[in-house]
Coordinates of C-alpha atoms in Angstrom, one line a residue:
Chain A
X9 CA -24.7 -22.9 -36.2
X10 CA -26.3 -24.6 -33.2
X11 CA -28.3 -22.5 -30.6
X12 CA -25.9 -23.6 -27.9
X13 CA -22.9 -22.2 -29.8
X14 CA -24.9 -19.0 -30.6
X15 CA -25.7 -18.6 -26.9
X16 CA -22.0 -19.1 -26.0
X17 CA -20.9 -16.4 -28.5
X18 CA -23.6 -14.0 -27.2
X19 CA -22.3 -14.5 -23.7
X20 CA -18.7 -13.9 -24.7
X21 CA -19.8 -10.7 -26.5
X22 CA -21.7 -9.4 -23.5
X23 CA -18.6 -10.1 -21.4
X24 CA -16.5 -8.1 -23.7
X25 CA -18.9 -5.2 -23.6
X26 CA -18.8 -5.2 -19.8
X27 CA -15.0 -5.3 -19.8
X28 CA -14.7 -2.4 -22.2
X29 CA -17.1 -0.4 -20.1
X30 CA -15.1 -1.1 -17.0
X31 CA -11.9 -0.2 -18.9
X32 CA -13.4 3.2 -19.9
X33 CA -14.4 3.9 -16.2
X34 CA -10.9 2.9 -15.2
X35 CA -9.2 5.2 -17.7
X36 CA -11.6 8.2 -17.8
X37 CA -10.4 10.0 -14.7
X38 CA -6.8 9.6 -15.8
X39 CA -7.5 10.9 -19.3
X40 CA -9.6 13.7 -17.9
X41 CA -6.7 14.8 -15.7
X42 CA -4.3 14.8 -18.6
X43 CA -6.6 16.6 -21.0
X44 CA -7.7 19.2 -18.4
X45 CA -4.1 19.9 -17.5
X46 CA -3.6 20.9 -21.2
X47 CA -6.5 23.4 -21.2
X48 CA -6.3 27.1 -20.3
X49 CA -7.3 27.7 -16.7
X50 CA -10.4 29.6 -17.8
X51 CA -11.7 26.5 -19.8
X52 CA -10.9 24.0 -17.1
X53 CA -14.5 23.8 -15.8
X54 CA -16.4 24.0 -19.0
X55 CA -18.5 20.9 -19.8
X56 CA -18.5 18.7 -21.7
X57 CA -14.7 18.4 -21.2
X58 CA -12.4 18.3 -24.2
X59 CA -11.3 14.7 -23.8
X60 CA -8.8 15.1 -26.6
X61 CA -7.3 18.6 -26.6
X62 CA -6.8 19.7 -30.1
X63 CA -4.7 22.7 -29.2
X64 CA -2.8 21.6 -26.1
X65 CA -1.7 24.4 -23.9
X66 CA 1.5 23.7 -22.0
X67 CA 1.3 26.9 -20.0
X68 CA 0.0 25.1 -16.9
X69 CA 3.1 23.0 -16.7
X70 CA 5.2 26.1 -16.7
X71 CA 2.9 27.8 -14.2
X72 CA 2.9 24.9 -11.7
X73 CA 6.7 25.0 -11.4
X74 CA 6.5 28.8 -10.9
X75 CA 3.6 29.0 -8.4
X76 CA 5.0 26.4 -6.1
X77 CA 8.6 24.9 -5.8
X78 CA 7.4 21.8 -7.6
X79 CA 11.0 21.0 -8.6
X80 CA 12.0 21.0 -4.9
X81 CA 9.1 18.7 -4.1
X82 CA 10.1 16.4 -6.9
X83 CA 13.7 16.3 -5.8
X84 CA 12.7 15.6 -2.2
X85 CA 10.4 12.8 -3.3
X86 CA 13.2 11.3 -5.3
X87 CA 15.7 11.5 -2.4
X88 CA 13.2 10.0 0.1
X89 CA 11.9 7.3 -2.1
X90 CA 15.3 6.4 -3.5
X91 CA 17.0 6.1 -0.2
X92 CA 14.2 4.1 1.4
X93 CA 14.0 1.7 -1.6
X94 CA 17.8 1.2 -1.6
X95 CA 18.2 1.0 2.1
X96 CA 15.2 -1.2 2.9
X97 CA 16.0 -3.6 0.1
X98 CA 19.4 -4.1 1.5
X99 CA 18.4 -4.5 5.2
X100 CA 15.5 -6.8 4.3
X101 CA 17.7 -9.0 2.1
X102 CA 20.2 -9.3 4.9
X103 CA 17.6 -10.1 7.6
X104 CA 15.5 -12.3 5.3
X105 CA 18.6 -14.3 4.4
X106 CA 19.6 -14.7 8.1
X107 CA 16.1 -15.9 9.1
X108 CA 16.0 -18.4 6.2
X109 CA 19.5 -19.7 6.0
X110 CA 21.6 -19.0 9.1
X111 CA 21.3 -20.8 12.5
X112 CA 21.4 -18.6 15.6
X113 CA 19.8 -18.8 19.0
X114 CA 16.3 -17.3 19.4
X115 CA 15.9 -17.1 15.6
X116 CA 12.3 -18.3 15.7
X117 CA 11.3 -16.1 18.5
X118 CA 12.7 -12.9 17.0
X119 CA 11.0 -13.8 13.7
X120 CA 7.7 -14.2 15.5
X121 CA 8.0 -10.7 16.8
X122 CA 8.6 -9.5 13.3
X123 CA 5.5 -11.3 12.1
X124 CA 3.4 -9.8 14.9
X125 CA 4.4 -6.3 14.0
X126 CA 3.6 -6.8 10.3
X127 CA -0.1 -6.4 10.9
X128 CA 0.3 -3.2 13.0
X129 CA -0.7 -0.2 10.9
X130 CA 1.6 2.8 11.0
X131 CA -1.4 5.0 11.9
X132 CA -1.8 3.2 15.2
X133 CA 1.7 4.0 16.4
X134 CA 2.2 7.5 14.8
X135 CA 2.1 9.4 18.1
X136 CA 5.0 7.7 19.8
X137 CA 6.9 7.7 16.5
X138 CA 6.4 11.4 16.1
X139 CA 7.7 12.0 19.7
X140 CA 10.7 9.8 19.0
X141 CA 11.4 11.7 15.7
X142 CA 11.4 15.0 17.6
X143 CA 13.5 13.6 20.3
X144 CA 16.0 12.4 17.8
X145 CA 16.2 15.9 16.3
X146 CA 14.8 14.7 13.0
X147 CA 11.6 16.7 13.1
X148 CA 10.9 18.6 9.8
X149 CA 13.7 16.8 7.9
X150 CA 13.7 14.3 5.1
X151 CA 15.5 12.0 7.6
X152 CA 12.3 11.7 9.6
X153 CA 10.7 9.9 6.6
X154 CA 13.8 7.9 5.6
X155 CA 15.3 6.5 8.8
X156 CA 12.2 4.8 10.2
X157 CA 11.6 3.1 6.8
X158 CA 15.1 1.7 6.5
X159 CA 14.0 -1.7 7.6
X160 CA 10.7 -3.6 7.6
X161 CA 8.9 -6.6 8.8
X162 CA 7.0 -7.2 5.6
X163 CA 10.2 -7.0 3.4
X164 CA 12.0 -9.3 5.7
X165 CA 9.2 -11.8 5.5
X166 CA 9.0 -11.5 1.7
X167 CA 12.8 -12.1 1.3
X168 CA 12.8 -14.9 3.8
X169 CA 10.1 -16.8 1.9
X170 CA 12.2 -16.4 -1.3
X171 CA 15.5 -17.5 0.3
X172 CA 13.8 -20.5 1.8
X173 CA 13.1 -21.9 -1.7
X174 CA 16.8 -21.9 -2.6
X175 CA 18.9 -25.0 -2.4
X176 CA 21.2 -25.0 0.7
X177 CA 23.8 -27.2 -1.0
X178 CA 25.2 -24.4 -3.0
X179 CA 26.2 -22.5 0.1
X180 CA 27.5 -25.5 1.9
X181 CA 29.7 -26.4 -1.1
X182 CA 31.1 -22.9 -1.2
X183 CA 31.7 -23.0 2.6
X184 CA 33.8 -26.1 2.2
X185 CA 35.7 -24.4 -0.5
X186 CA 36.6 -21.7 2.0
X187 CA 34.1 -18.9 1.3
X188 CA 33.0 -16.8 4.3
X189 CA 29.4 -16.6 5.4
X190 CA 29.2 -13.1 4.0
X191 CA 30.7 -14.2 0.6
X192 CA 28.1 -17.1 0.4
X193 CA 25.4 -14.5 1.0
X194 CA 26.6 -11.8 -1.2
X195 CA 28.2 -13.7 -4.1
X196 CA 25.7 -16.6 -4.4
X197 CA 22.3 -16.1 -2.8
X198 CA 21.9 -12.4 -3.0
X199 CA 22.4 -12.6 -6.8
X200 CA 19.8 -15.4 -7.1
X201 CA 17.3 -13.3 -5.3
X202 CA 17.0 -10.6 -8.0
X203 CA 13.3 -11.2 -8.8
X204 CA 12.3 -10.9 -5.2
X205 CA 14.5 -7.8 -4.8
X206 CA 12.8 -6.2 -7.8
X207 CA 9.3 -7.1 -6.5
X208 CA 10.1 -5.6 -3.1
X209 CA 11.7 -2.5 -4.6
X210 CA 8.8 -1.7 -6.9
X211 CA 6.3 -2.3 -4.0
X212 CA 8.2 0.1 -1.8
X213 CA 8.6 2.6 -4.6
X214 CA 4.8 2.7 -5.1
X215 CA 4.2 3.0 -1.4
X216 CA 6.7 5.7 -0.5
X217 CA 6.4 7.7 -3.7
X218 CA 2.7 8.2 -2.9
X219 CA 3.0 8.6 0.8
X220 CA 1.0 11.4 2.3
X221 CA 0.4 10.6 6.0
X222 CA 3.9 10.8 7.5
X223 CA 5.0 13.8 5.4
X224 CA 1.9 15.7 6.6
X225 CA 2.7 15.0 10.2
X226 CA 6.5 15.2 10.2
X227 CA 7.2 18.1 7.8
X228 CA 6.2 21.7 8.2
X229 CA 8.7 23.7 6.2
X230 CA 7.6 23.9 2.5
X231 CA 11.1 23.4 1.3
X232 CA 11.0 19.9 2.8
X233 CA 7.7 18.9 1.2
X234 CA 7.4 15.8 -0.9
X235 CA 5.2 15.8 -4.0
X236 CA 1.9 14.4 -2.6
X237 CA 2.1 16.9 0.3
X238 CA 3.0 19.8 -2.0
X239 CA 0.2 19.0 -4.4
X240 CA -2.4 18.9 -1.7
X241 CA -1.1 22.2 -0.4
X242 CA -1.3 23.7 -3.9
X243 CA -4.9 22.6 -4.3
X244 CA -5.8 24.0 -0.9
X245 CA -4.2 27.4 -1.4
X246 CA -5.4 28.1 -4.8
X247 CA -9.0 26.9 -4.4
X248 CA -11.0 26.4 -7.5
X249 CA -9.2 29.1 -9.6
X250 CA -6.4 27.1 -11.3
X251 CA -7.7 23.6 -11.6
X252 CA -5.6 22.9 -14.7
X253 CA -2.4 24.1 -12.9
X254 CA -3.0 21.6 -10.0
X255 CA -3.8 18.9 -12.5
X256 CA -0.5 19.6 -14.3
X257 CA 1.2 19.0 -11.0
X258 CA -0.7 15.7 -10.5
X259 CA 0.5 14.6 -14.0
X260 CA 4.1 15.4 -13.1
X261 CA 3.8 13.3 -10.0
X262 CA 2.5 10.2 -11.7
X263 CA 4.9 10.2 -14.7
X264 CA 7.8 8.5 -12.8
X265 CA 5.4 5.7 -11.7
X266 CA 4.2 5.2 -15.2
X267 CA 7.7 5.1 -16.6
X268 CA 8.8 2.6 -14.0
X269 CA 5.7 0.5 -14.6
X270 CA 6.3 0.5 -18.3
X271 CA 9.7 -1.1 -17.8
X272 CA 9.0 -3.3 -14.8
X273 CA 5.3 -4.2 -15.0
X274 CA 5.9 -7.8 -14.2
X275 CA 7.6 -6.9 -10.9
X276 CA 4.7 -4.7 -9.9
X277 CA 2.4 -7.6 -10.4
X278 CA 4.8 -10.1 -8.7
X279 CA 5.1 -7.7 -5.7
X280 CA 1.3 -7.9 -5.2
X281 CA 1.1 -11.7 -5.7
X282 CA 4.2 -12.4 -3.6
X283 CA 2.4 -11.0 -0.6
X284 CA -0.5 -13.4 -1.0
X285 CA 1.6 -16.6 -0.8
X286 CA 1.1 -18.4 2.4
Chain B
X8 CA 37.6 -16.8 -2.1
X9 CA 41.1 -18.0 -1.3
X10 CA 41.9 -15.5 1.4
X11 CA 41.3 -17.8 4.4
X12 CA 44.1 -19.9 5.7
X13 CA 44.0 -23.5 4.5
X14 CA 43.6 -25.0 7.9
X15 CA 40.3 -23.3 8.5
X16 CA 38.6 -25.1 5.6
X17 CA 35.6 -26.2 7.6
X18 CA 34.5 -23.0 9.2
X19 CA 35.8 -20.5 6.7
X20 CA 37.4 -17.4 8.1
X21 CA 36.1 -16.8 11.6
X22 CA 35.5 -13.1 12.7
X23 CA 38.5 -11.8 14.6
X24 CA 38.2 -9.9 17.8
X25 CA 41.7 -8.7 18.5
X26 CA 43.0 -12.2 19.1
X27 CA 41.4 -12.7 22.5
X28 CA 38.3 -14.6 21.2
X29 CA 38.2 -17.1 18.5
X30 CA 34.7 -18.3 17.9
X31 CA 33.8 -21.9 17.0
X32 CA 32.1 -22.5 13.6
X33 CA 28.6 -22.4 15.2
X34 CA 29.4 -19.2 17.2
X35 CA 30.8 -17.7 14.0
X36 CA 27.6 -18.5 12.2
X37 CA 25.4 -17.1 15.0
X38 CA 27.4 -13.9 15.1
X39 CA 27.0 -13.5 11.4
X40 CA 23.3 -14.1 11.7
X41 CA 22.9 -11.5 14.4
X42 CA 25.0 -9.0 12.4
X43 CA 22.7 -9.5 9.4
X44 CA 19.5 -8.9 11.3
X45 CA 20.7 -5.9 13.4
X46 CA 19.5 -3.1 11.1
X47 CA 16.0 -4.6 10.6
X48 CA 15.7 -5.5 14.3
X49 CA 16.7 -1.9 15.4
X50 CA 14.2 -0.3 13.0
X51 CA 11.3 -2.7 13.9
X52 CA 12.1 -2.3 17.6
X53 CA 12.3 1.5 17.6
X54 CA 9.7 2.4 15.1
X55 CA 7.0 -0.4 15.4
X56 CA 7.3 -2.7 18.4
X57 CA 8.4 0.0 20.9
X58 CA 5.8 2.5 19.8
X59 CA 3.0 0.0 20.3
X60 CA 4.0 -0.3 24.0
X61 CA 4.6 3.5 24.1
X62 CA 1.1 4.1 22.8
X63 CA -0.4 2.0 25.6
X64 CA 1.8 3.9 28.1
X65 CA 0.9 7.3 26.7
X66 CA -2.8 6.5 26.7
X67 CA -2.6 6.6 30.6
X68 CA -1.4 10.2 30.5
X69 CA -2.8 13.6 29.8
X70 CA -0.3 15.5 27.7
X71 CA -0.5 18.6 25.5
X72 CA 3.3 18.5 24.5
X73 CA 3.8 21.9 26.1
X74 CA 3.4 21.2 29.8
X75 CA 4.8 17.9 31.3
X76 CA 2.6 14.8 31.0
X77 CA 0.3 14.0 33.9
X78 CA -0.6 10.4 34.8
X79 CA -4.4 10.0 34.8
X80 CA -4.8 6.3 34.8
X81 CA -7.7 5.0 32.7
X82 CA -9.5 8.3 32.5
X83 CA -8.8 8.7 28.8
X84 CA -10.6 5.4 28.2
X85 CA -13.5 6.5 30.4
X86 CA -13.8 9.6 28.4
X87 CA -13.5 7.6 25.1
X88 CA -16.3 5.3 26.1
X89 CA -18.7 8.3 26.4
X90 CA -17.3 10.2 23.4
X91 CA -19.9 10.1 20.6
X92 CA -17.4 11.5 18.1
X93 CA -15.0 8.6 18.7
X94 CA -17.7 5.9 18.7
X95 CA -19.2 7.4 15.6
X96 CA -15.7 7.3 13.9
X97 CA -15.5 3.5 14.5
X98 CA -18.9 3.1 12.9
X99 CA -17.9 5.3 9.9
X100 CA -14.5 3.4 9.6
X101 CA -16.0 -0.1 9.7
X102 CA -18.9 0.9 7.4
X103 CA -16.5 2.3 4.8
X104 CA -14.1 -0.6 5.1
X105 CA -16.8 -3.2 4.8
X106 CA -18.4 -1.5 1.7
X107 CA -15.1 -1.1 0.0
X108 CA -13.9 -4.7 0.6
X109 CA -17.2 -6.3 -0.5
X110 CA -17.3 -4.2 -3.7
X111 CA -13.6 -4.8 -4.5
X112 CA -14.1 -8.6 -4.1
X113 CA -17.3 -8.7 -6.1
X114 CA -16.3 -6.4 -9.0
X115 CA -12.6 -7.6 -9.0
X116 CA -13.7 -11.2 -9.2
X117 CA -16.3 -10.5 -11.9
X118 CA -13.8 -8.7 -14.1
X119 CA -11.2 -11.4 -13.5
X120 CA -13.6 -14.1 -14.7
X121 CA -14.5 -12.1 -17.8
X122 CA -10.9 -11.4 -18.6
X123 CA -10.1 -15.0 -18.3
X124 CA -12.6 -15.8 -21.0
X125 CA -10.6 -13.8 -23.5
X126 CA -8.6 -16.0 -25.8
X127 CA -6.1 -13.4 -26.9
X128 CA -3.1 -12.9 -24.7
X129 CA -2.8 -9.3 -25.8
X130 CA -6.4 -8.6 -24.8
X131 CA -5.8 -10.1 -21.4
X132 CA -2.6 -8.2 -20.9
X133 CA -4.2 -4.9 -22.0
X134 CA -7.1 -5.2 -19.6
X135 CA -4.7 -6.1 -16.8
X136 CA -2.6 -3.0 -17.5
X137 CA -5.7 -0.7 -17.7
X138 CA -7.2 -2.0 -14.4
X139 CA -3.8 -1.6 -12.7
X140 CA -3.1 2.0 -13.9
X141 CA -5.1 3.8 -11.2
X142 CA -2.9 2.2 -8.6
X143 CA 0.1 4.2 -10.0
X144 CA -1.4 7.5 -8.8
X145 CA -1.1 8.4 -5.1
X146 CA -4.3 8.3 -3.1
X147 CA -4.0 12.0 -2.4
X148 CA -3.7 12.9 -6.1
X149 CA -6.7 10.7 -6.9
X150 CA -8.6 12.6 -4.1
X151 CA -7.6 16.0 -5.6
X152 CA -8.7 14.9 -9.1
X153 CA -12.0 13.3 -7.9
X154 CA -12.8 16.4 -5.8
X155 CA -13.0 18.3 -9.1
X156 CA -14.8 15.6 -11.0
X157 CA -17.4 15.1 -8.2
X158 CA -18.1 18.8 -7.8
X159 CA -21.8 19.3 -7.5
X160 CA -22.2 22.2 -9.9
X161 CA -19.2 22.1 -12.2
X162 CA -18.1 18.5 -12.0
X163 CA -17.9 16.3 -15.1
X164 CA -19.7 13.5 -13.3
X165 CA -22.9 15.5 -12.6
X166 CA -22.7 16.9 -16.1
X167 CA -22.9 13.4 -17.7
X168 CA -25.5 12.3 -15.1
X169 CA -27.5 15.4 -16.0
X170 CA -27.5 14.3 -19.7
X171 CA -29.1 11.0 -18.4
X172 CA -31.7 13.1 -16.6
X173 CA -30.2 12.7 -13.1
X174 CA -29.8 16.2 -11.7
X175 CA -27.1 17.5 -9.4
X176 CA -26.3 14.8 -6.9
X177 CA -24.8 16.4 -3.8
X178 CA -21.8 14.2 -3.9
X179 CA -19.5 15.9 -1.4
X180 CA -21.9 18.1 0.5
X181 CA -24.3 15.5 1.9
X182 CA -23.6 12.8 4.5
X183 CA -24.5 9.9 2.2
X184 CA -23.0 11.5 -0.9
X185 CA -19.6 12.1 0.7
X186 CA -19.5 8.5 2.1
X187 CA -20.5 7.1 -1.3
X188 CA -17.9 9.3 -3.1
X189 CA -15.1 8.0 -0.8
X190 CA -16.2 4.4 -1.4
X191 CA -16.4 4.9 -5.1
X192 CA -13.0 6.5 -5.5
X193 CA -11.2 3.9 -3.2
X194 CA -12.8 1.0 -5.1
X195 CA -12.0 2.7 -8.4
X196 CA -8.4 3.1 -7.5
X197 CA -7.7 -0.2 -5.7
X198 CA -9.7 -2.6 -7.8
X199 CA -6.6 -3.5 -9.7
X200 CA -5.1 -5.0 -6.6
X201 CA -8.0 -7.5 -6.1
X202 CA -8.2 -8.1 -9.9
X203 CA -4.5 -9.0 -10.3
X204 CA -4.7 -11.5 -7.5
X205 CA -7.9 -13.1 -8.7
X206 CA -6.5 -13.4 -12.3
X207 CA -3.4 -15.1 -10.9
X208 CA -5.5 -17.5 -8.7
X209 CA -7.8 -18.4 -11.6
X210 CA -4.9 -18.9 -13.9
X211 CA -3.2 -21.3 -11.5
X212 CA -6.3 -23.5 -11.3
X213 CA -5.7 -27.0 -12.7
X214 CA -7.6 -27.3 -16.0
X215 CA -8.5 -31.0 -15.5
X216 CA -10.8 -30.1 -12.6
X217 CA -12.7 -27.6 -14.8
X218 CA -12.9 -30.1 -17.6
X219 CA -14.2 -32.8 -15.2
X220 CA -16.9 -30.3 -14.1
X221 CA -17.9 -29.6 -17.7
X222 CA -18.0 -33.3 -18.6
X223 CA -20.2 -33.9 -15.6
X224 CA -22.6 -31.4 -17.1
X225 CA -22.0 -28.4 -14.8
X226 CA -23.1 -25.1 -16.2
X227 CA -21.1 -21.9 -15.9
X228 CA -22.9 -20.8 -12.7
X229 CA -22.5 -24.2 -11.0
X230 CA -18.8 -24.4 -12.1
X231 CA -18.2 -21.0 -10.5
X232 CA -19.9 -21.6 -7.2
X233 CA -19.0 -25.3 -6.7
X234 CA -15.6 -25.5 -8.3
X235 CA -13.9 -22.1 -9.0
X236 CA -14.9 -20.2 -5.9
X237 CA -13.9 -22.9 -3.4
X238 CA -10.6 -23.3 -5.1
X239 CA -9.7 -19.6 -5.1
X240 CA -11.1 -19.1 -1.6
X241 CA -7.6 -18.6 -0.1
X242 CA -7.1 -15.6 -2.4
X243 CA -10.6 -14.2 -1.6
X244 CA -9.7 -14.5 2.0
X245 CA -6.3 -12.8 1.5
X246 CA -8.0 -9.9 -0.4
X247 CA -10.5 -9.6 2.4
X248 CA -8.0 -9.5 5.2
X249 CA -5.5 -7.1 3.5
X250 CA -8.3 -5.0 2.0
X251 CA -9.9 -4.7 5.5
X252 CA -6.7 -3.7 7.2
X253 CA -6.0 -1.1 4.5
X254 CA -9.5 0.3 4.5
X255 CA -9.5 0.6 8.3
X256 CA -6.7 3.1 7.8
X257 CA -8.4 5.4 5.4
X258 CA -7.0 8.9 5.8
X259 CA -5.7 10.5 2.6
X260 CA -9.1 10.6 0.8
X261 CA -11.3 12.0 3.6
X262 CA -8.5 14.4 4.6
X263 CA -8.2 15.9 1.1
X264 CA -11.9 15.6 0.0
X265 CA -14.1 16.3 3.0
X266 CA -11.9 17.0 6.1
X267 CA -14.2 14.4 7.7
X268 CA -17.4 16.2 6.9
X269 CA -20.1 17.1 6.3
X270 CA -20.4 17.0 10.1
X271 CA -18.6 13.9 11.1
X272 CA -20.0 11.7 8.3
X273 CA -16.6 10.8 6.9
X274 CA -14.4 11.3 10.0
X275 CA -12.6 8.0 10.1
X276 CA -10.8 6.9 13.2
X277 CA -7.4 7.5 11.8
X278 CA -8.5 11.1 10.7
X279 CA -9.8 11.6 14.2
X280 CA -6.5 10.5 15.8
X281 CA -4.7 13.0 13.6
X282 CA -7.0 15.8 14.6
X283 CA -6.9 14.9 18.3
X284 CA -3.2 14.5 18.5
X285 CA -1.7 16.9 16.0
X286 CA -4.3 19.6 15.8
X287 CA -5.8 19.7 19.3
X288 CA -2.5 18.5 20.9
X289 CA -4.2 15.8 23.0
X290 CA -1.4 13.2 22.7
X291 CA -2.6 11.0 25.6
X292 CA -6.2 10.9 24.4
X293 CA -5.1 10.3 20.8
X294 CA -3.0 7.4 22.0
X295 CA -6.0 5.9 23.8
X296 CA -8.0 6.0 20.5
X297 CA -5.1 4.4 18.7
X298 CA -4.9 1.6 21.2
X299 CA -8.7 0.9 20.7
X300 CA -8.3 1.0 16.9
X301 CA -5.5 -1.5 17.2
X302 CA -7.6 -3.8 19.3
X303 CA -10.5 -3.6 16.8
X304 CA -8.1 -4.4 14.0
X305 CA -6.7 -7.5 15.9
X306 CA -10.2 -8.6 16.7
X307 CA -11.4 -8.2 13.1
X308 CA -8.4 -10.1 11.8
X309 CA -8.9 -12.9 14.3
X310 CA -12.5 -13.1 13.4
X311 CA -11.7 -13.3 9.8
X312 CA -9.2 -16.1 10.4
X313 CA -11.7 -18.0 12.5
X314 CA -14.4 -17.6 9.8
X315 CA -11.9 -18.7 7.2
X316 CA -11.4 -22.1 8.9
X317 CA -14.9 -23.0 7.8
X318 CA -14.9 -21.4 4.4
X319 CA -11.4 -21.5 3.0
X320 CA -10.1 -24.6 1.3
X321 CA -6.4 -24.9 1.3
X322 CA -5.2 -27.7 -1.0

């Protein structure tokens, strides 16, 4: 074996060692969370941690549902995330399609306004939005989270880019055969947009399932809390006593994301990469 | 499909308005277009575009929500210019954002290059999944977990560092420690985002260019800096812009972990806006800080775009 080849092998081996080390760092906090959630509260802070619990103790999972209304938080999160994902997907499909395929006066100007708002972070406008929410009578309701998120500049942009790649001839042919504008949209193009719809839906799911900022500001009654807000409250109230109970709650909150990711991994990845296309 | 009357072949079925208005084909198309964008337009108008203008308006008032707002002109901005807490929060925010973005790009790119060297598809897919997993947790959950792990006395991190002979780093209870902890946990969680994008960009690179470089005798370091890096520069630029915009809005982690402390060492601007408006009920002053934050974001993005003209190669 030549020295050059030996050198190449050594380099590849070093690369693998670095990758494995990075993978361990990436996984360790997740594994620690799961294993500590399966230890008795008294053991939670003993070091070294039991990375692989030999006698898993499911008590914490029972306790977390009893100490706080975790089920209520969970249901609230499902309602909020579900309605936003469904609603925003639909409105963004509609507006993205119109901006890409339909001719109407001021189309370019309206789209420019959309693009301009895309960069504006929610945090910079939260005060007027909060006042508006109160004025609309939505304060302390799940609607305060859902309604402002039923449309979006980014989703519109994403869908428009996707529709722009589609052949116009299909729709023109269908129009000549007597299909209405809506039928062309709904029966032809909307169906072809499934991959973009899936990417937008998973992206929105990740974002809104994890959302903490708006719930913190808009909700005050514990029965309206979503999971992230409820878990932070649980951690704050209980202090350091029941670490493993809090961690059980954290695990419950991440399970739906992991299940969805297992089935739709490619759309999560596409959702990220779709945004980077010029 | 065959519902429309035969004579309207060209325009399909036009919308009907009680018989007094029959639009032409173009008008019908325009009406359909407007109808399709109405929901999104209303949402963007009421909840993004409108509030930007409202923020500017509110910043000229003094308002504690209880008594009626009082117009005070630019006095909120005068106060802001002399308010060390606000100015410090800009320094904290930009410092955190810059550290986070640089680390994400360097580590994300390094890992992407290493993963690309793997010949087995399964290995590449496994690493991609592992690096993506932290993104599935919410930022607030990660902050809760890391709060326990970085605990000075009982935390698992100081335990293992102790075995290496490094004793009791005051992670969350010192200025530098708290800042470092936040940078570490954000980079840990969001690395997968940069990584996935870099892997995609490196994978899309035409192989003939790389082969040509190898034939010309370029080593791995030369190939990276002279061929690969220029070719993926649009992705690096995208990660920098998006990462910067996201990192400038850091809230969940400092709120959960440090409440901005110790002192004001991790009080980001967004956290300060929250405290000013929703805890101290100074809505006008909070709006003024928001407006300045927005201006800084616009300036940073514009600056990045200008810089990109020189550095980024679009094919």
